[in-house]
Amino acid sequence: RTSQQIERTVNAILVDEFEVDAGKLRPEARLIEDLDMDSLDGVDLVVALEKAFAVRIAEEDARAIRTLGDIYARVRGQAG
């Protein structure tokens, strides 16, 4: 998948499954502070990403994710 496809898929998951406002989706957006996600959302997001991209995101990698850009980079590194 291309970077654009990955970003579109990640964004669609956030909008469709977590009801995040699409206008807030930019790489520097912080998951907790800007997108109003909590730790349970974070766990659910990792599961959704793993299913969507057929990847495994290690727990320590998941804990290091702070921004939407971190998600894009992590998925690109795994799925690319």
GROMACS .gro file of C-alpha atoms in nm:
model
   80
    1ARG     CA    1   0.000   0.000   0.000
    2THR     CA    2   0.109   0.354  -0.065
    3SER     CA    3   0.150   0.612   0.208
    4GLN     CA    4  -0.168   0.785   0.088
    5GLN     CA    5  -0.366   0.460   0.103
    6ILE     CA    6  -0.240   0.393   0.455
    7GLU     CA    7  -0.332   0.744   0.569
    8ARG     CA    8  -0.678   0.720   0.412
    9THR     CA    9  -0.744   0.385   0.576
   10VAL     CA   10  -0.621   0.500   0.919
   11ASN     CA   11  -0.830   0.816   0.891
   12ALA     CA   12  -1.139   0.617   0.789
   13ILE     CA   13  -1.098   0.391   1.093
   14LEU     CA   14  -1.075   0.693   1.322
   15VAL     CA   15  -1.382   0.859   1.170
   16ASP     CA   16  -1.598   0.548   1.131
   17GLU     CA   17  -1.511   0.353   1.444
   18PHE     CA   18  -1.409   0.624   1.689
   19GLU     CA   19  -1.624   0.915   1.567
   20VAL     CA   20  -1.322   1.146   1.539
   21ASP     CA   21  -1.392   1.471   1.354
   22ALA     CA   22  -1.228   1.437   1.012
   23GLY     CA   23  -1.124   1.803   1.030
   24LYS     CA   24  -0.889   1.720   1.319
   25LEU     CA   25  -0.700   1.450   1.129
   26ARG     CA   26  -0.352   1.581   1.060
   27PRO     CA   27  -0.017   1.412   1.126
   28GLU     CA   28   0.068   1.630   1.426
   29ALA     CA   29  -0.268   1.565   1.598
   30ARG     CA   30  -0.214   1.409   1.941
   31LEU     CA   31  -0.441   1.115   2.008
   32ILE     CA   32  -0.535   1.206   2.364
   33GLU     CA   33  -0.516   1.585   2.366
   34ASP     CA   34  -0.640   1.666   2.014
   35LEU     CA   35  -0.853   1.366   1.914
   36ASP     CA   36  -1.007   1.306   2.258
   37MET     CA   37  -0.911   0.938   2.269
   38ASP     CA   38  -0.848   0.755   2.594
   39SER     CA   39  -0.635   0.451   2.674
   40LEU     CA   40  -0.916   0.205   2.597
   41ASP     CA   41  -0.964   0.374   2.259
   42GLY     CA   42  -0.591   0.328   2.204
   43VAL     CA   43  -0.617  -0.048   2.261
   44ASP     CA   44  -0.919  -0.072   2.031
   45LEU     CA   45  -0.738   0.135   1.768
   46VAL     CA   46  -0.438  -0.098   1.769
   47VAL     CA   47  -0.670  -0.397   1.721
   48ALA     CA   48  -0.848  -0.219   1.434
   49LEU     CA   49  -0.515  -0.130   1.269
   50GLU     CA   50  -0.385  -0.484   1.305
   51LYS     CA   51  -0.698  -0.618   1.136
   52ALA     CA   52  -0.708  -0.356   0.860
   53PHE     CA   53  -0.342  -0.395   0.764
   54ALA     CA   54  -0.275  -0.758   0.867
   55VAL     CA   55   0.014  -0.647   1.089
   56ARG     CA   56   0.114  -0.701   1.450
   57ILE     CA   57   0.191  -0.392   1.657
   58ALA     CA   58   0.397  -0.479   1.964
   59GLU     CA   59   0.276  -0.346   2.298
   60GLU     CA   60   0.586  -0.131   2.346
   61ASP     CA   61   0.541   0.015   1.997
   62ALA     CA   62   0.175   0.088   2.067
   63ARG     CA   63   0.266   0.269   2.389
   64ALA     CA   64   0.509   0.491   2.198
   65ILE     CA   65   0.235   0.618   1.966
   66ARG     CA   66   0.139   0.974   2.057
   67THR     CA   67   0.031   1.136   1.730
   68LEU     CA   68  -0.151   1.045   1.413
   69GLY     CA   69   0.182   1.075   1.231
   70ASP     CA   70   0.323   0.809   1.468
   71ILE     CA   71   0.043   0.576   1.358
   72TYR     CA   72   0.110   0.640   0.990
   73ALA     CA   73   0.482   0.573   1.037
   74ARG     CA   74   0.427   0.258   1.244
   75VAL     CA   75   0.182   0.109   0.993
   76ARG     CA   76   0.405   0.207   0.698
   77GLY     CA   77   0.698   0.034   0.867
   78GLN     CA   78   0.494  -0.283   0.924
   79ALA     CA   79   0.279  -0.294   0.611
   80GLY     CA   80   0.513  -0.130   0.367
   0.00000   0.00000   0.00000
